[in-house]
Amino acid sequence: MRLTDERGSAVAEFAMVAGLLVVLVLSVMQLSLALHVRATVADAAAEGARHASLLGSDAAAGVERTRELITTAIGPGYAERVSASSAVVAGLETIEIRVAAPLPMLGLVGPVALEVAGHAPVESLG
């Protein structure tokens, strides 16, 4: 066997490249999961704000709707910190639903680092 003999090098090369490819694929999947969670929570907050802004509804109904949507789509661990507030923006009364949820770093586990808000103008008859 000579030093320039390349027999068996394809196996070693494949093992090194396969490891890098696995890390790359798992990283892309984790990023996709984090973006999916963020988009889902933001959409639930916006839908909860729209629900709370309807005539005859209140902030508690919006918070409950937001929790229901997040629990159905992702899980109850993401719907624990939901709050509502109202403000006047450009002369219109608006409702804001704010959600603080875990940002998935390893699977669905992560620190509470994701905070999104949904706004909607409150309906009135006059």
PDB file of C-alpha atoms in Angstrom:
ATOM      1  CA  MET A   1       0.000   0.000   0.000  1.00  0.00           C
ATOM      2  CA  ARG A   2       1.448   3.340  -1.070  1.00  0.00           C
ATOM      3  CA  LEU A   3       0.853   6.815   0.408  1.00  0.00           C
ATOM      4  CA  THR A   4      -0.761   7.966  -2.835  1.00  0.00           C
ATOM      5  CA  ASP A   5      -3.268   5.131  -2.816  1.00  0.00           C
ATOM      6  CA  GLU A   6      -6.781   6.605  -2.627  1.00  0.00           C
ATOM      7  CA  ARG A   7      -8.735   3.437  -1.911  1.00  0.00           C
ATOM      8  CA  GLY A   8     -11.215   4.010   0.918  1.00  0.00           C
ATOM      9  CA  SER A   9     -11.031   7.802   0.732  1.00  0.00           C
ATOM     10  CA  ALA A  10     -14.535   8.044  -0.760  1.00  0.00           C
ATOM     11  CA  VAL A  11     -16.023   6.477   2.364  1.00  0.00           C
ATOM     12  CA  ALA A  12     -14.225   8.902   4.673  1.00  0.00           C
ATOM     13  CA  GLU A  13     -15.136  11.825   2.434  1.00  0.00           C
ATOM     14  CA  PHE A  14     -18.797  10.782   2.406  1.00  0.00           C
ATOM     15  CA  ALA A  15     -18.865  10.488   6.201  1.00  0.00           C
ATOM     16  CA  MET A  16     -17.514  14.032   6.622  1.00  0.00           C
ATOM     17  CA  VAL A  17     -19.800  15.558   4.006  1.00  0.00           C
ATOM     18  CA  ALA A  18     -22.859  13.661   5.297  1.00  0.00           C
ATOM     19  CA  GLY A  19     -22.297  15.048   8.795  1.00  0.00           C
ATOM     20  CA  LEU A  20     -22.187  18.600   7.461  1.00  0.00           C
ATOM     21  CA  LEU A  21     -25.295  18.031   5.357  1.00  0.00           C
ATOM     22  CA  VAL A  22     -27.230  16.666   8.339  1.00  0.00           C
ATOM     23  CA  VAL A  23     -26.306  19.732  10.413  1.00  0.00           C
ATOM     24  CA  LEU A  24     -27.321  22.032   7.544  1.00  0.00           C
ATOM     25  CA  VAL A  25     -30.682  20.311   7.000  1.00  0.00           C
ATOM     26  CA  LEU A  26     -31.511  20.302  10.724  1.00  0.00           C
ATOM     27  CA  SER A  27     -30.594  24.000  10.988  1.00  0.00           C
ATOM     28  CA  VAL A  28     -32.896  24.901   8.101  1.00  0.00           C
ATOM     29  CA  MET A  29     -35.709  22.849   9.643  1.00  0.00           C
ATOM     30  CA  GLN A  30     -35.253  24.581  13.020  1.00  0.00           C
ATOM     31  CA  LEU A  31     -35.284  28.021  11.385  1.00  0.00           C
ATOM     32  CA  SER A  32     -38.457  27.073   9.511  1.00  0.00           C
ATOM     33  CA  LEU A  33     -40.083  25.934  12.753  1.00  0.00           C
ATOM     34  CA  ALA A  34     -39.171  29.184  14.521  1.00  0.00           C
ATOM     35  CA  LEU A  35     -40.578  31.260  11.642  1.00  0.00           C
ATOM     36  CA  HIS A  36     -43.744  29.133  11.587  1.00  0.00           C
ATOM     37  CA  VAL A  37     -44.274  29.650  15.332  1.00  0.00           C
ATOM     38  CA  ARG A  38     -43.727  33.402  15.001  1.00  0.00           C
ATOM     39  CA  ALA A  39     -46.139  33.711  12.059  1.00  0.00           C
ATOM     40  CA  THR A  40     -48.791  31.597  13.794  1.00  0.00           C
ATOM     41  CA  VAL A  41     -48.593  33.557  17.053  1.00  0.00           C
ATOM     42  CA  ALA A  42     -48.680  36.904  15.192  1.00  0.00           C
ATOM     43  CA  ASP A  43     -51.719  35.808  13.188  1.00  0.00           C
ATOM     44  CA  ALA A  44     -53.498  34.621  16.345  1.00  0.00           C
ATOM     45  CA  ALA A  45     -52.802  37.979  18.043  1.00  0.00           C
ATOM     46  CA  ALA A  46     -54.191  39.880  15.052  1.00  0.00           C
ATOM     47  CA  GLU A  47     -57.262  37.641  14.894  1.00  0.00           C
ATOM     48  CA  GLY A  48     -57.821  38.059  18.641  1.00  0.00           C
ATOM     49  CA  ALA A  49     -57.620  41.842  18.270  1.00  0.00           C
ATOM     50  CA  ARG A  50     -60.147  41.754  15.411  1.00  0.00           C
ATOM     51  CA  HIS A  51     -62.435  39.547  17.511  1.00  0.00           C
ATOM     52  CA  ALA A  52     -62.164  41.892  20.517  1.00  0.00           C
ATOM     53  CA  SER A  53     -62.866  44.940  18.351  1.00  0.00           C
ATOM     54  CA  LEU A  54     -66.233  43.677  17.130  1.00  0.00           C
ATOM     55  CA  LEU A  55     -69.329  45.487  18.333  1.00  0.00           C
ATOM     56  CA  GLY A  56     -70.576  43.818  21.512  1.00  0.00           C
ATOM     57  CA  SER A  57     -67.279  42.081  22.251  1.00  0.00           C
ATOM     58  CA  ASP A  58     -64.606  42.950  24.801  1.00  0.00           C
ATOM     59  CA  ALA A  59     -60.887  42.496  25.455  1.00  0.00           C
ATOM     60  CA  ALA A  60     -61.403  39.294  27.455  1.00  0.00           C
ATOM     61  CA  ALA A  61     -63.092  37.683  24.444  1.00  0.00           C
ATOM     62  CA  GLY A  62     -60.128  38.674  22.278  1.00  0.00           C
ATOM     63  CA  VAL A  63     -57.647  37.198  24.739  1.00  0.00           C
ATOM     64  CA  GLU A  64     -59.666  33.985  24.919  1.00  0.00           C
ATOM     65  CA  ARG A  65     -59.883  33.765  21.102  1.00  0.00           C
ATOM     66  CA  THR A  66     -56.112  34.294  20.832  1.00  0.00           C
ATOM     67  CA  ARG A  67     -55.428  31.568  23.397  1.00  0.00           C
ATOM     68  CA  GLU A  68     -57.794  29.207  21.621  1.00  0.00           C
ATOM     69  CA  LEU A  69     -56.106  29.743  18.235  1.00  0.00           C
ATOM     70  CA  ILE A  70     -52.573  29.343  19.595  1.00  0.00           C
ATOM     71  CA  THR A  71     -53.492  26.242  21.613  1.00  0.00           C
ATOM     72  CA  THR A  72     -55.094  24.637  18.566  1.00  0.00           C
ATOM     73  CA  ALA A  73     -52.250  25.468  16.175  1.00  0.00           C
ATOM     74  CA  ILE A  74     -49.114  25.038  18.311  1.00  0.00           C
ATOM     75  CA  GLY A  75     -49.905  24.032  21.878  1.00  0.00           C
ATOM     76  CA  PRO A  76     -50.971  25.405  25.263  1.00  0.00           C
ATOM     77  CA  GLY A  77     -47.413  26.286  26.310  1.00  0.00           C
ATOM     78  CA  TYR A  78     -47.394  29.110  23.774  1.00  0.00           C
ATOM     79  CA  ALA A  79     -50.692  30.644  24.947  1.00  0.00           C
ATOM     80  CA  GLU A  80     -49.830  31.329  28.589  1.00  0.00           C
ATOM     81  CA  ARG A  81     -48.842  35.009  28.357  1.00  0.00           C
ATOM     82  CA  VAL A  82     -51.607  36.799  26.436  1.00  0.00           C
ATOM     83  CA  SER A  83     -52.731  40.296  27.411  1.00  0.00           C
ATOM     84  CA  ALA A  84     -54.986  43.022  26.051  1.00  0.00           C
ATOM     85  CA  SER A  85     -54.926  46.798  26.247  1.00  0.00           C
ATOM     86  CA  SER A  86     -56.689  49.678  24.548  1.00  0.00           C
ATOM     87  CA  ALA A  87     -55.367  52.972  23.244  1.00  0.00           C
ATOM     88  CA  VAL A  88     -56.354  55.881  21.041  1.00  0.00           C
ATOM     89  CA  VAL A  89     -54.444  56.024  17.761  1.00  0.00           C
ATOM     90  CA  ALA A  90     -55.128  58.866  15.302  1.00  0.00           C
ATOM     91  CA  GLY A  91     -58.384  59.627  17.099  1.00  0.00           C
ATOM     92  CA  LEU A  92     -59.652  56.039  16.909  1.00  0.00           C
ATOM     93  CA  GLU A  93     -59.992  53.710  19.849  1.00  0.00           C
ATOM     94  CA  THR A  94     -57.972  50.561  19.167  1.00  0.00           C
ATOM     95  CA  ILE A  95     -57.431  47.284  20.955  1.00  0.00           C
ATOM     96  CA  GLU A  96     -54.065  45.570  21.179  1.00  0.00           C
ATOM     97  CA  ILE A  97     -53.537  41.895  21.934  1.00  0.00           C
ATOM     98  CA  ARG A  98     -49.941  41.138  22.986  1.00  0.00           C
ATOM     99  CA  VAL A  99     -48.503  37.615  23.164  1.00  0.00           C
ATOM    100  CA  ALA A 100     -45.172  36.624  24.727  1.00  0.00           C
ATOM    101  CA  ALA A 101     -44.221  33.090  23.742  1.00  0.00           C
ATOM    102  CA  PRO A 102     -41.168  30.824  23.741  1.00  0.00           C
ATOM    103  CA  LEU A 103     -38.920  31.096  20.699  1.00  0.00           C
ATOM    104  CA  PRO A 104     -38.140  27.516  19.664  1.00  0.00           C
ATOM    105  CA  MET A 105     -34.365  26.988  19.771  1.00  0.00           C
ATOM    106  CA  LEU A 106     -34.112  23.221  20.094  1.00  0.00           C
ATOM    107  CA  GLY A 107     -37.247  21.542  18.832  1.00  0.00           C
ATOM    108  CA  LEU A 108     -40.148  23.395  20.456  1.00  0.00           C
ATOM    109  CA  VAL A 109     -38.138  24.289  23.576  1.00  0.00           C
ATOM    110  CA  GLY A 110     -36.706  27.742  24.073  1.00  0.00           C
ATOM    111  CA  PRO A 111     -36.667  30.921  26.130  1.00  0.00           C
ATOM    112  CA  VAL A 112     -39.574  33.375  26.262  1.00  0.00           C
ATOM    113  CA  ALA A 113     -38.058  35.696  23.708  1.00  0.00           C
ATOM    114  CA  LEU A 114     -40.837  36.089  21.164  1.00  0.00           C
ATOM    115  CA  GLU A 115     -43.272  38.968  21.640  1.00  0.00           C
ATOM    116  CA  VAL A 116     -45.857  39.931  19.033  1.00  0.00           C
ATOM    117  CA  ALA A 117     -48.877  42.223  19.020  1.00  0.00           C
ATOM    118  CA  GLY A 118     -52.055  42.527  16.984  1.00  0.00           C
ATOM    119  CA  HIS A 119     -54.061  45.762  16.669  1.00  0.00           C
ATOM    120  CA  ALA A 120     -57.572  46.520  15.472  1.00  0.00           C
ATOM    121  CA  PRO A 121     -59.859  49.577  15.601  1.00  0.00           C
ATOM    122  CA  VAL A 122     -62.869  49.156  17.898  1.00  0.00           C
ATOM    123  CA  GLU A 123     -66.241  49.144  16.132  1.00  0.00           C
ATOM    124  CA  SER A 124     -68.899  51.585  17.282  1.00  0.00           C
ATOM    125  CA  LEU A 125     -72.365  52.633  16.162  1.00  0.00           C
ATOM    126  CA  GLY A 126     -71.770  56.343  16.227  1.00  0.00           C
TER     127      GLY A 126
END
